[in-house]
GROMACS .gro file of C-alpha atoms in nm:
model
  204
    1MET     CA    1  -0.007  -0.003  -0.002
    2ILE     CA    2   0.298   0.231   0.026
    3LYS     CA    3   0.364   0.379  -0.310
    4LYS     CA    4   0.745   0.361  -0.403
    5PHE     CA    5   0.910   0.600  -0.684
    6LEU     CA    6   1.237   0.749  -0.749
    7VAL     CA    7   1.425   0.843  -0.452
    8SER     CA    8   1.548   1.163  -0.631
    9ILE     CA    9   1.196   1.317  -0.586
   10LEU     CA   10   1.232   1.297  -0.210
   11VAL     CA   11   1.538   1.532  -0.222
   12ILE     CA   12   1.428   1.905  -0.162
   13ALA     CA   13   1.638   2.065  -0.416
   14GLY     CA   14   1.587   2.418  -0.295
   15PHE     CA   15   1.396   2.660  -0.521
   16LEU     CA   16   1.080   2.536  -0.692
   17SER     CA   17   1.040   2.564  -1.058
   18CYS     CA   18   0.832   2.856  -1.183
   19GLN     CA   19   0.807   2.769  -1.539
   20VAL     CA   20   0.550   2.535  -1.666
   21GLN     CA   21   0.686   2.298  -1.928
   22ALA     CA   22   0.544   2.299  -2.285
   23ALA     CA   23   0.210   2.102  -2.318
   24ASP     CA   24   0.380   1.839  -2.509
   25ALA     CA   25   0.622   1.774  -2.235
   26PHE     CA   26   0.367   1.563  -2.052
   27LYS     CA   27   0.174   1.286  -2.185
   28GLU     CA   28  -0.150   1.107  -2.068
   29GLY     CA   29  -0.065   0.752  -1.970
   30VAL     CA   30   0.298   0.840  -1.912
   31ASN     CA   31   0.301   1.146  -1.675
   32TYR     CA   32  -0.078   1.120  -1.566
   33LYS     CA   33  -0.386   0.914  -1.595
   34VAL     CA   34  -0.756   1.051  -1.640
   35ILE     CA   35  -0.957   0.888  -1.358
   36ALA     CA   36  -1.282   1.092  -1.383
   37GLN     CA   37  -1.488   1.240  -1.640
   38THR     CA   38  -1.544   1.575  -1.513
   39ALA     CA   39  -1.322   1.805  -1.311
   40THR     CA   40  -1.374   1.973  -0.978
   41PRO     CA   41  -1.554   2.314  -1.013
   42HIS     CA   42  -1.242   2.484  -0.865
   43LYS     CA   43  -0.873   2.412  -0.899
   44GLU     CA   44  -0.759   2.150  -0.654
   45ILE     CA   45  -0.445   1.967  -0.545
   46ARG     CA   46  -0.536   1.647  -0.340
   47GLU     CA   47  -0.267   1.464  -0.149
   48PHE     CA   48  -0.392   1.104  -0.055
   49PHE     CA   49  -0.162   0.974   0.211
   50SER     CA   50  -0.149   0.780   0.544
   51PHE     CA   51   0.029   0.858   0.871
   52TRP     CA   52   0.158   0.492   0.863
   53CYS     CA   53   0.334   0.553   0.542
   54GLY     CA   54   0.705   0.627   0.563
   55HIS     CA   55   0.722   0.776   0.204
   56CYS     CA   56   0.436   1.012   0.296
   57TYR     CA   57   0.630   1.146   0.597
   58SER     CA   58   0.947   1.169   0.396
   59LEU     CA   59   0.757   1.388   0.127
   60GLN     CA   60   0.577   1.634   0.365
   61PRO     CA   61   0.839   1.901   0.311
   62MET     CA   62   0.778   1.885  -0.060
   63PHE     CA   63   0.398   1.892  -0.025
   64ASN     CA   64   0.432   2.201   0.209
   65GLN     CA   65   0.629   2.353  -0.067
   66ILE     CA   66   0.371   2.262  -0.317
   67GLU     CA   67   0.085   2.410  -0.104
   68LYS     CA   68   0.268   2.740  -0.072
   69ARG     CA   69   0.363   2.739  -0.443
   70PHE     CA   70   0.001   2.718  -0.562
   71GLU     CA   71  -0.178   2.902  -0.267
   72ASN     CA   72  -0.314   3.165  -0.506
   73GLU     CA   73  -0.403   2.924  -0.782
   74ALA     CA   74  -0.551   2.619  -0.630
   75THR     CA   75  -0.677   2.471  -0.297
   76PHE     CA   76  -0.448   2.208  -0.142
   77GLU     CA   77  -0.646   1.929   0.033
   78ARG     CA   78  -0.511   1.653   0.263
   79ASN     CA   79  -0.692   1.318   0.214
   80PRO     CA   80  -0.588   1.057   0.463
   81ILE     CA   81  -0.675   0.708   0.365
   82ASN     CA   82  -0.825   0.425   0.579
   83LEU     CA   83  -0.607   0.148   0.401
   84MET     CA   84  -0.325   0.141   0.679
   85GLY     CA   85  -0.306   0.144   1.042
   86GLY     CA   86  -0.631  -0.070   1.095
   87ASN     CA   87  -0.856   0.110   1.346
   88MET     CA   88  -0.590   0.350   1.438
   89GLY     CA   89  -0.591   0.463   1.070
   90VAL     CA   90  -0.947   0.546   1.097
   91GLU     CA   91  -0.882   0.715   1.432
   92SER     CA   92  -0.605   0.938   1.266
   93GLN     CA   93  -0.853   1.038   0.992
   94LYS     CA   94  -1.126   1.146   1.241
   95ALA     CA   95  -0.852   1.344   1.447
   96LEU     CA   96  -0.736   1.516   1.130
   97ALA     CA   97  -1.107   1.615   1.071
   98VAL     CA   98  -1.129   1.741   1.417
   99ALA     CA   99  -0.796   1.945   1.383
  100GLN     CA  100  -0.927   2.083   1.072
  101LEU     CA  101  -1.235   2.221   1.261
  102LEU     CA  102  -1.007   2.362   1.520
  103LYS     CA  103  -0.776   2.499   1.253
  104ILE     CA  104  -0.477   2.318   1.400
  105ASP     CA  105  -0.440   2.061   1.125
  106ASP     CA  106  -0.091   2.172   1.004
  107LEU     CA  107   0.023   2.138   1.365
  108TYR     CA  108  -0.165   1.806   1.415
  109VAL     CA  109  -0.007   1.649   1.103
  110GLU     CA  110   0.343   1.759   1.179
  111THR     CA  111   0.318   1.635   1.545
  112LEU     CA  112   0.165   1.293   1.461
  113PHE     CA  113   0.417   1.237   1.167
  114LYS     CA  114   0.710   1.328   1.410
  115GLN     CA  115   0.569   1.134   1.694
  116MET     CA  116   0.527   0.821   1.463
  117HIS     CA  117   0.852   0.831   1.229
  118VAL     CA  118   1.091   1.013   1.447
  119ASP     CA  119   1.000   0.920   1.807
  120GLY     CA  120   0.866   0.566   1.727
  121ASN     CA  121   0.549   0.631   1.932
  122ILE     CA  122   0.279   0.474   1.735
  123PRO     CA  123  -0.080   0.539   1.864
  124SER     CA  124  -0.258   0.222   1.978
  125SER     CA  125  -0.580   0.365   2.129
  126HIS     CA  126  -0.827   0.641   2.102
  127ASP     CA  127  -0.687   0.765   2.437
  128ASP     CA  128  -0.347   0.831   2.260
  129PHE     CA  129  -0.522   1.089   2.026
  130VAL     CA  130  -0.693   1.249   2.327
  131ARG     CA  131  -0.351   1.288   2.479
  132LEU     CA  132  -0.207   1.413   2.155
  133PHE     CA  133  -0.462   1.693   2.137
  134GLU     CA  134  -0.413   1.778   2.487
  135SER     CA  135  -0.035   1.831   2.415
  136LEU     CA  136  -0.150   2.068   2.147
  137GLY     CA  137  -0.371   2.259   2.387
  138VAL     CA  138  -0.699   2.112   2.318
  139PRO     CA  139  -0.898   1.987   2.621
  140ALA     CA  140  -1.007   1.626   2.613
  141GLN     CA  141  -1.369   1.747   2.639
  142THR     CA  142  -1.334   1.946   2.333
  143PHE     CA  143  -1.165   1.677   2.133
  144GLU     CA  144  -1.430   1.422   2.245
  145SER     CA  145  -1.737   1.656   2.158
  146ASP     CA  146  -1.601   1.719   1.807
  147TYR     CA  147  -1.502   1.357   1.737
  148ASN     CA  148  -1.834   1.221   1.662
  149SER     CA  149  -1.980   1.539   1.525
  150PHE     CA  150  -2.156   1.541   1.190
  151PRO     CA  151  -1.879   1.766   1.028
  152VAL     CA  152  -1.614   1.522   1.128
  153LEU     CA  153  -1.798   1.218   1.034
  154GLY     CA  154  -1.902   1.384   0.698
  155LYS     CA  155  -1.536   1.485   0.629
  156VAL     CA  156  -1.412   1.127   0.689
  157SER     CA  157  -1.691   0.974   0.476
  158THR     CA  158  -1.580   1.223   0.193
  159TRP     CA  159  -1.213   1.103   0.203
  160ASP     CA  160  -1.310   0.748   0.206
  161LYS     CA  161  -1.559   0.803  -0.093
  162LEU     CA  162  -1.303   0.982  -0.288
  163THR     CA  163  -1.038   0.699  -0.229
  164ASP     CA  164  -1.290   0.451  -0.343
  165ASP     CA  165  -1.404   0.651  -0.645
  166TYR     CA  166  -1.037   0.705  -0.773
  167LYS     CA  167  -0.977   0.328  -0.699
  168LEU     CA  168  -0.664   0.419  -0.498
  169ASP     CA  169  -0.469   0.142  -0.334
  170ALA     CA  170  -0.138   0.298  -0.256
  171VAL     CA  171  -0.004   0.623  -0.123
  172PRO     CA  172   0.125   0.880  -0.174
  173GLU     CA  173  -0.095   0.978  -0.459
  174VAL     CA  174  -0.174   1.328  -0.582
  175VAL     CA  175  -0.499   1.391  -0.781
  176ILE     CA  176  -0.528   1.728  -0.964
  177ASN     CA  177  -0.875   1.895  -1.010
  178GLY     CA  178  -1.051   1.570  -0.918
  179LYS     CA  179  -0.962   1.413  -1.259
  180TYR     CA  180  -0.596   1.370  -1.326
  181LEU     CA  181  -0.395   1.129  -1.122
  182THR     CA  182  -0.021   1.218  -1.140
  183ILE     CA  183   0.222   0.933  -1.207
  184MET     CA  184   0.504   1.041  -0.970
  185GLU     CA  185   0.743   0.776  -1.102
  186SER     CA  186   0.751   0.951  -1.440
  187VAL     CA  187   0.952   1.248  -1.312
  188ASP     CA  188   1.303   1.269  -1.176
  189THR     CA  189   1.300   1.588  -0.963
  190GLN     CA  190   1.084   1.795  -0.741
  191GLY     CA  191   1.091   2.076  -1.002
  192GLU     CA  192   0.949   1.844  -1.279
  193PHE     CA  193   0.680   1.728  -1.049
  194ILE     CA  194   0.583   2.084  -0.984
  195ASP     CA  195   0.573   2.166  -1.352
  196LEU     CA  196   0.341   1.850  -1.403
  197ILE     CA  197   0.111   1.980  -1.133
  198ALA     CA  198   0.112   2.330  -1.291
  199TYR     CA  199   0.021   2.187  -1.635
  200LEU     CA  200  -0.250   1.953  -1.508
  201LEU     CA  201  -0.415   2.259  -1.328
  202THR     CA  202  -0.459   2.428  -1.662
  203LEU     CA  203  -0.654   2.124  -1.805
  204ASN     CA  204  -1.037   2.101  -1.798
   0.00000   0.00000   0.00000
């Protein structure tokens, strides 16, 4: 379930590419796949990931750069999947939805990834997430009241539906405008991946 691709894309090379390659530089079936008939009504970059995925953790600096690079052109959406981590994978999804409601999702993502992949502290119960949020300044009562709220359950349902609709069974994956699945193995550098995203954002 962990998607493997060229190690070179994991290297943060510094400056992001600001120039979009010519349209004929990227080919359907080579650099991207069409996975839906219609695009989203707004430009969107959606990152499918799991907190249990080591590659996803390694790529977070790049995805943070991508979010900043396109902040005035497209929305950047995190889409955690439920394919890894068992029940704790679902817990991590719901906790992210709570963090988004509380507008601390960047902090939550950074903290949980570090806890798991640097500190080796893997959540094994619901209470572990309660304590994590308490460490972020969120009282247990606040977390619990939001945890099973309709907005949280609806968000998780949407994430799961998109994962199923796009027939994704590996992470990380990036879908542009709800229609184009990037083939991350087809590029060698971060700059090329940025250019691919920029190109796909121009398509209908």
